[in-house]
Coordinates of C-alpha atoms in Angstrom, one line a residue:
M338 CA 0.0 0.0 0.0
T339 CA 1.4 3.4 -0.9
H340 CA 2.0 6.2 1.7
T341 CA -0.5 8.4 -0.1
R342 CA -3.3 5.8 0.1
F343 CA -2.6 5.2 3.8
H344 CA -2.5 8.9 4.6
S345 CA -5.9 9.2 2.9
R346 CA -7.1 6.3 4.9
I347 CA -6.0 7.9 8.2
R348 CA -7.9 11.1 7.3
M349 CA -11.1 9.1 6.4
A350 CA -10.8 7.2 9.6
M351 CA -10.4 10.4 11.6
G352 CA -13.4 12.0 10.0
A353 CA -15.4 9.1 11.2
L354 CA -13.9 9.4 14.7
C355 CA -14.8 13.1 14.9
A356 CA -18.4 12.4 13.9
M357 CA -18.8 9.8 16.8
T358 CA -19.1 10.6 20.5
M359 CA -16.8 8.6 22.8
V360 CA -17.4 5.4 20.8
L361 CA -13.7 4.2 20.8
A362 CA -12.6 2.5 24.0
T363 CA -9.0 1.9 24.8
V364 CA -7.8 -1.0 22.6
A365 CA -5.5 -3.7 23.7
C366 CA -2.1 -4.0 21.9
S367 CA -3.0 -7.6 21.0
F368 CA -5.8 -6.0 19.0
N369 CA -8.5 -7.6 21.1
P370 CA -11.1 -5.0 22.0
Q371 CA -11.4 -3.9 25.6
P372 CA -14.7 -3.2 27.3
E373 CA -15.4 0.5 27.2
H374 CA -15.9 0.6 31.0
P375 CA -13.9 -2.2 32.5
T376 CA -15.2 -3.3 35.9
A377 CA -13.1 -1.7 38.6
S378 CA -11.6 -3.8 41.3
T379 CA -13.5 -3.7 44.5
S380 CA -10.5 -4.7 46.6
K381 CA -8.8 -1.3 46.3
T382 CA -9.7 2.3 45.2
P383 CA -7.2 3.9 42.7
T384 CA -5.4 6.8 44.3
G385 CA -2.4 9.0 43.4
P386 CA -1.2 9.8 39.9
I387 CA -1.8 7.4 37.0
T388 CA 1.4 5.7 36.0
L389 CA 1.9 5.7 32.2
V390 CA 4.8 4.2 30.4
A391 CA 5.3 5.3 26.8
S392 CA 7.6 3.3 24.4
L393 CA 8.7 6.6 22.7
N394 CA 9.4 9.9 24.2
Q395 CA 7.4 11.8 21.6
W396 CA 4.2 10.0 22.6
G397 CA 5.2 10.3 26.3
S398 CA 5.4 14.0 26.0
L399 CA 1.9 14.1 24.6
A400 CA 0.6 12.0 27.5
A401 CA 2.3 14.3 29.9
A402 CA 0.6 17.3 28.3
I403 CA -2.8 15.8 28.7
G404 CA -2.2 14.2 32.1
G405 CA -0.4 17.0 33.8
D406 CA 0.3 16.5 37.5
D407 CA -2.3 13.6 37.7
V408 CA -0.2 11.3 35.5
K409 CA 3.3 10.2 36.0
V410 CA 4.9 9.6 32.6
T411 CA 8.0 7.5 31.9
S412 CA 9.3 7.3 28.3
I413 CA 11.6 4.4 27.6
L414 CA 13.2 5.3 24.2
S415 CA 14.4 8.9 23.8
S416 CA 17.8 8.5 22.2
T417 CA 18.1 10.1 18.8
T418 CA 20.9 7.7 17.9
V419 CA 19.1 4.4 18.5
D420 CA 16.9 2.6 15.9
A421 CA 13.6 1.7 17.6
H422 CA 13.3 -1.4 15.5
D423 CA 16.6 -2.8 17.0
F424 CA 16.0 -1.6 20.5
E425 CA 16.2 -4.1 23.4
P426 CA 14.5 -3.0 26.7
T427 CA 16.5 -3.4 29.9
A428 CA 15.2 -5.3 32.9
Q429 CA 14.2 -2.0 34.4
D430 CA 12.3 -1.1 31.3
V431 CA 10.4 -4.4 31.3
K432 CA 9.6 -3.9 35.0
A433 CA 8.2 -0.4 34.3
L434 CA 6.1 -1.7 31.4
H435 CA 4.8 -4.5 33.6
N436 CA 3.8 -2.3 36.5
A437 CA 2.3 0.6 34.6
D438 CA -1.4 1.5 34.8
V439 CA -1.3 2.5 31.1
V440 CA 1.1 1.7 28.4
L441 CA 1.2 3.9 25.3
V442 CA 2.8 2.3 22.2
N443 CA 3.2 3.4 18.6
G444 CA 2.5 0.0 17.0
A445 CA 2.6 -0.7 13.2
G446 CA 5.6 -3.0 13.9
Y447 CA 7.7 -0.1 15.2
D448 CA 8.0 -1.0 18.9
T449 CA 6.8 -4.6 19.4
W450 CA 9.3 -4.9 22.3
A451 CA 6.9 -2.7 24.3
S452 CA 3.7 -4.5 23.7
K453 CA 5.4 -7.9 24.4
N454 CA 6.5 -6.9 27.8
M455 CA 3.4 -5.6 29.5
A456 CA 1.0 -7.2 31.9
S457 CA -2.3 -8.6 30.4
S458 CA -4.3 -6.5 32.8
T459 CA -2.6 -3.2 31.8
T460 CA -4.6 -0.6 29.9
C461 CA -2.8 -0.3 26.5
I462 CA -3.3 2.5 24.0
S463 CA -1.9 1.6 20.6
V464 CA -1.6 4.5 18.2
S465 CA -1.6 2.3 15.1
D466 CA -4.6 0.4 16.2
I467 CA -6.6 3.6 16.8
V468 CA -5.8 5.2 13.5
G469 CA -6.0 2.0 11.5
A470 CA -2.3 1.5 10.6
M471 CA -0.9 -2.0 10.1
D472 CA 2.5 -3.6 9.9
G473 CA 4.0 -2.4 6.6
D474 CA 2.4 1.0 6.7
N475 CA 4.6 4.0 7.5
P476 CA 5.0 3.8 11.3
H477 CA 6.1 7.4 12.0
L478 CA 2.7 8.4 13.1
W479 CA 3.7 11.1 15.5
F480 CA 4.2 13.4 12.5
S481 CA 0.6 13.0 11.4
R482 CA -1.7 15.7 12.8
D483 CA -4.7 13.4 12.6
A484 CA -2.9 10.7 14.6
R485 CA -1.8 13.2 17.3
F486 CA -5.4 14.5 17.7
A487 CA -6.8 11.0 17.9
I488 CA -4.3 10.0 20.6
A489 CA -4.7 13.2 22.6
S490 CA -8.5 12.6 22.8
E491 CA -8.0 8.9 23.6
L492 CA -5.6 9.8 26.4
A493 CA -8.1 12.3 27.9
D494 CA -10.8 9.7 27.8
T495 CA -8.7 7.0 29.3
F496 CA -7.4 9.2 32.1
S497 CA -10.9 10.4 32.9
R498 CA -12.1 6.8 33.2
L499 CA -9.3 5.9 35.5
R500 CA -9.6 9.0 37.6
P501 CA -13.1 10.3 37.1
G502 CA -12.7 13.0 39.7
E503 CA -10.0 14.7 37.6
K504 CA -12.0 14.7 34.3
K505 CA -12.4 18.5 34.2
T506 CA -8.6 18.8 34.5
F507 CA -7.9 16.4 31.7
S508 CA -10.5 18.2 29.5
K509 CA -8.8 21.5 30.3
N510 CA -5.4 20.1 29.4
L511 CA -6.7 18.6 26.2
K512 CA -8.2 22.0 25.2
A513 CA -4.9 23.8 25.9
W514 CA -3.0 21.3 23.9
Q515 CA -5.5 21.6 21.0
T516 CA -5.0 25.3 21.0
C517 CA -1.3 24.9 20.5
E518 CA -1.8 22.3 17.8
D519 CA -4.3 24.6 16.0
T520 CA -1.7 27.3 15.8
L521 CA 0.7 24.9 14.2
E522 CA -2.0 23.6 11.9
R523 CA -2.7 27.2 10.8
H524 CA 0.9 27.9 10.0
I525 CA 1.2 24.6 8.0
H526 CA -2.0 25.5 6.1
E527 CA -0.7 29.0 5.3
F528 CA 2.6 27.5 3.9
S529 CA 1.0 24.8 1.9
K530 CA -1.5 27.3 0.3
A531 CA 1.3 29.7 -0.6
H532 CA 3.6 26.9 -1.9
P533 CA 1.4 24.5 -3.9
D534 CA 4.2 22.9 -6.0
T535 CA 7.0 22.3 -3.5
T536 CA 8.8 19.0 -3.8
Y537 CA 11.2 16.9 -1.8
A538 CA 13.2 13.6 -1.7
A539 CA 14.3 11.6 1.3
T540 CA 16.8 9.0 2.4
E541 CA 14.1 7.6 4.6
D542 CA 10.3 8.1 5.1
V543 CA 10.5 9.4 8.7
A544 CA 9.0 12.8 7.9
Y545 CA 6.4 11.6 5.3
Y546 CA 3.3 12.7 7.2
L547 CA 4.7 16.1 8.1
M548 CA 5.8 16.7 4.5
S549 CA 2.4 15.6 3.3
D550 CA 0.6 17.9 5.7
M551 CA 2.8 20.8 4.5
G552 CA 1.8 20.1 0.9
F553 CA 5.1 18.7 -0.4
E554 CA 5.2 16.2 -3.2
D555 CA 7.5 13.3 -2.6
R556 CA 9.7 12.7 -5.6
T557 CA 12.0 10.1 -4.1
P558 CA 12.5 7.4 -6.8
Q559 CA 10.0 4.6 -6.3
G560 CA 12.6 1.8 -6.5
Y561 CA 14.6 3.4 -3.7
T562 CA 11.5 4.0 -1.6
Q563 CA 10.4 0.4 -2.0
A564 CA 13.9 -0.9 -1.0
M565 CA 13.8 1.3 2.1
M566 CA 10.4 0.1 3.1
N567 CA 11.5 -3.5 2.8
D568 CA 14.8 -3.0 4.7
A569 CA 16.6 -3.9 1.5
E570 CA 19.6 -2.5 -0.3
P571 CA 18.8 -0.1 -3.1
T572 CA 19.9 -1.4 -6.5
A573 CA 22.5 0.3 -8.6
A574 CA 19.7 1.6 -10.9
D575 CA 17.8 3.0 -7.8
M576 CA 20.9 4.9 -6.8
R577 CA 21.5 6.2 -10.3
D578 CA 17.9 7.4 -10.5
F579 CA 18.2 9.2 -7.1
K580 CA 21.6 10.8 -8.1
A581 CA 20.1 12.0 -11.4
L582 CA 17.1 13.5 -9.6
L583 CA 19.4 15.5 -7.4
A584 CA 21.8 16.5 -10.1
D585 CA 18.9 17.8 -12.2
D586 CA 17.9 20.0 -9.3
G587 CA 14.6 18.0 -9.3
V588 CA 13.5 18.8 -5.7
D589 CA 13.2 21.9 -3.4
L590 CA 14.3 20.1 -0.3
F591 CA 16.2 16.9 0.7
I592 CA 15.2 15.1 3.9
N593 CA 18.0 13.1 5.7
G594 CA 16.8 10.4 8.2
A595 CA 19.5 10.7 10.9
Q596 CA 18.9 7.3 12.6
T597 CA 19.1 5.2 9.4
A598 CA 22.3 6.8 8.0
T599 CA 24.5 4.6 5.9
E600 CA 27.4 5.1 3.5
L601 CA 24.9 5.2 0.6
T602 CA 22.7 7.8 2.3
D603 CA 25.7 9.9 3.3
G604 CA 26.6 10.0 -0.4
L605 CA 23.1 11.2 -1.3
V606 CA 23.4 14.0 1.3
K607 CA 26.7 15.0 -0.3
D608 CA 25.1 15.0 -3.8
A609 CA 22.2 17.2 -2.6
R610 CA 24.6 19.7 -1.1
N611 CA 26.7 19.7 -4.2
A612 CA 23.5 20.5 -6.2
K613 CA 22.7 23.4 -3.7
I614 CA 19.6 21.6 -2.5
P615 CA 18.9 22.5 1.1
V616 CA 19.1 19.5 3.5
Q617 CA 16.9 18.9 6.5
T618 CA 18.0 16.2 9.0
V619 CA 15.1 14.6 11.0
T620 CA 15.5 12.2 13.9
E621 CA 12.9 9.7 14.7
Q622 CA 12.8 10.3 18.5
M623 CA 12.2 13.7 19.9
P624 CA 15.5 15.4 21.0
S625 CA 15.8 16.1 24.7
N626 CA 15.8 19.9 24.4
Y627 CA 12.1 19.8 23.6
K628 CA 9.4 19.3 26.2
T629 CA 6.4 18.8 23.9
L630 CA 5.8 17.0 20.6
T631 CA 4.1 20.1 19.2
D632 CA 7.1 22.3 20.0
W633 CA 9.4 19.9 18.2
I634 CA 7.3 19.8 15.1
E635 CA 6.8 23.6 15.1
V636 CA 10.6 23.9 15.1
L637 CA 11.0 21.4 12.3
F638 CA 8.3 23.3 10.3
T639 CA 10.2 26.6 10.8
Q640 CA 13.5 25.1 9.8
I641 CA 11.9 23.6 6.6
T642 CA 10.1 26.7 5.6
E643 CA 13.2 28.9 6.1
K644 CA 15.2 26.6 3.8
V645 CA 12.5 26.5 1.1
D646 CA 11.3 30.1 1.3
P647 CA 13.2 32.4 3.8
S648 CA 10.6 35.1 3.1
F649 CA 7.7 33.1 4.4
V650 CA 6.3 34.4 7.8
P651 CA 3.2 32.7 9.3
S652 CA 0.6 35.0 10.7
A653 CA 0.8 35.8 14.4
E654 CA -2.9 35.7 15.0
D655 CA -3.8 33.9 18.2
D656 CA -0.2 32.8 18.8
E657 CA 0.0 34.8 22.0
S658 CA -3.2 33.3 23.4
A659 CA -2.0 29.8 22.4
S660 CA 1.2 30.3 24.4
S661 CA -0.6 31.5 27.5
E662 CA -2.8 28.4 27.5
S663 CA 0.0 26.0 26.8
P664 CA 0.1 23.1 29.4
S665 CA 3.3 22.4 31.4
P666 CA 3.9 18.7 31.0
Q667 CA 6.0 16.8 33.6
A668 CA 7.3 13.9 31.5
S669 CA 10.0 11.6 32.8
T670 CA 12.3 10.8 29.8
D671 CA 15.8 9.8 29.1
T672 CA 18.3 12.4 27.8
S673 CA 19.4 12.4 24.2
S674 CA 21.5 14.4 21.8
P675 CA 19.4 16.7 19.5
A676 CA 20.3 16.7 15.8
D677 CA 17.5 18.3 13.9
A678 CA 19.0 20.5 11.3
D679 CA 22.0 20.8 9.0

């Protein structure tokens, strides 16, 4: 299935979600549906903050924004130099997953190590399951606006069910987060409207959803893309096609996936620079100098627009009010080394 078809499928699914009122219950990572209102244990009454363990720090930061002080968030993977596909959790990570009230995973084959190491009784929120992504689809769902909105709402609903007395707080946090996201969405819409024919190519499809939201056309040679999706080595013909595209100044921007760098991709980055094509490096995990997923994406958006059109300035309408309502998440994450831009 192509990226374009899947992105359209996400948007169709999200349209249906918005038209329904609290129909989705938290879905188990095994893809077995959970009851919407599981029977609470009569042996003890839940007290204190909800403990949530996120497989990835970008999703953990979103959970912290919605949960605030009422949710203790721990993010397992936050290193911008580690490939999530090859990550092996430590004994401490496994213990945290097993003891959590809620586990938040990306899914789509990206972090199976997390869903395999959680207790069967744990409430699990799987991003891919909620938005309809499957193994083989592009798993970098945090860069999709539709996926972020779906998970933010799901988190607020889940937290409200586990701590009904704090429902108003979770709703307030969700609204504040949505205000910040709406500002980002307005900026993205303004750019895409003003730049209808922008193009890019990429060493890896990490930023596909963001680039699609910004209105960029992906011109990465199909053979190369297919090889990357299948974890295969590009053929000599694939590499010739890519190098020819760059030599012909065939794109407005080149995206470099930092966590999947190889000698071949390093050569393509060099070719892009030689052709005077601006290069944007994007990591998969959120660098440690960002507190929220929205902040990180806003910075990436700004870096990209400055490289493609330095004269573009998004409107400032409502930005001040959005900043004043921004939540102050308290996420517990590992440190990492940021490497966003070239």
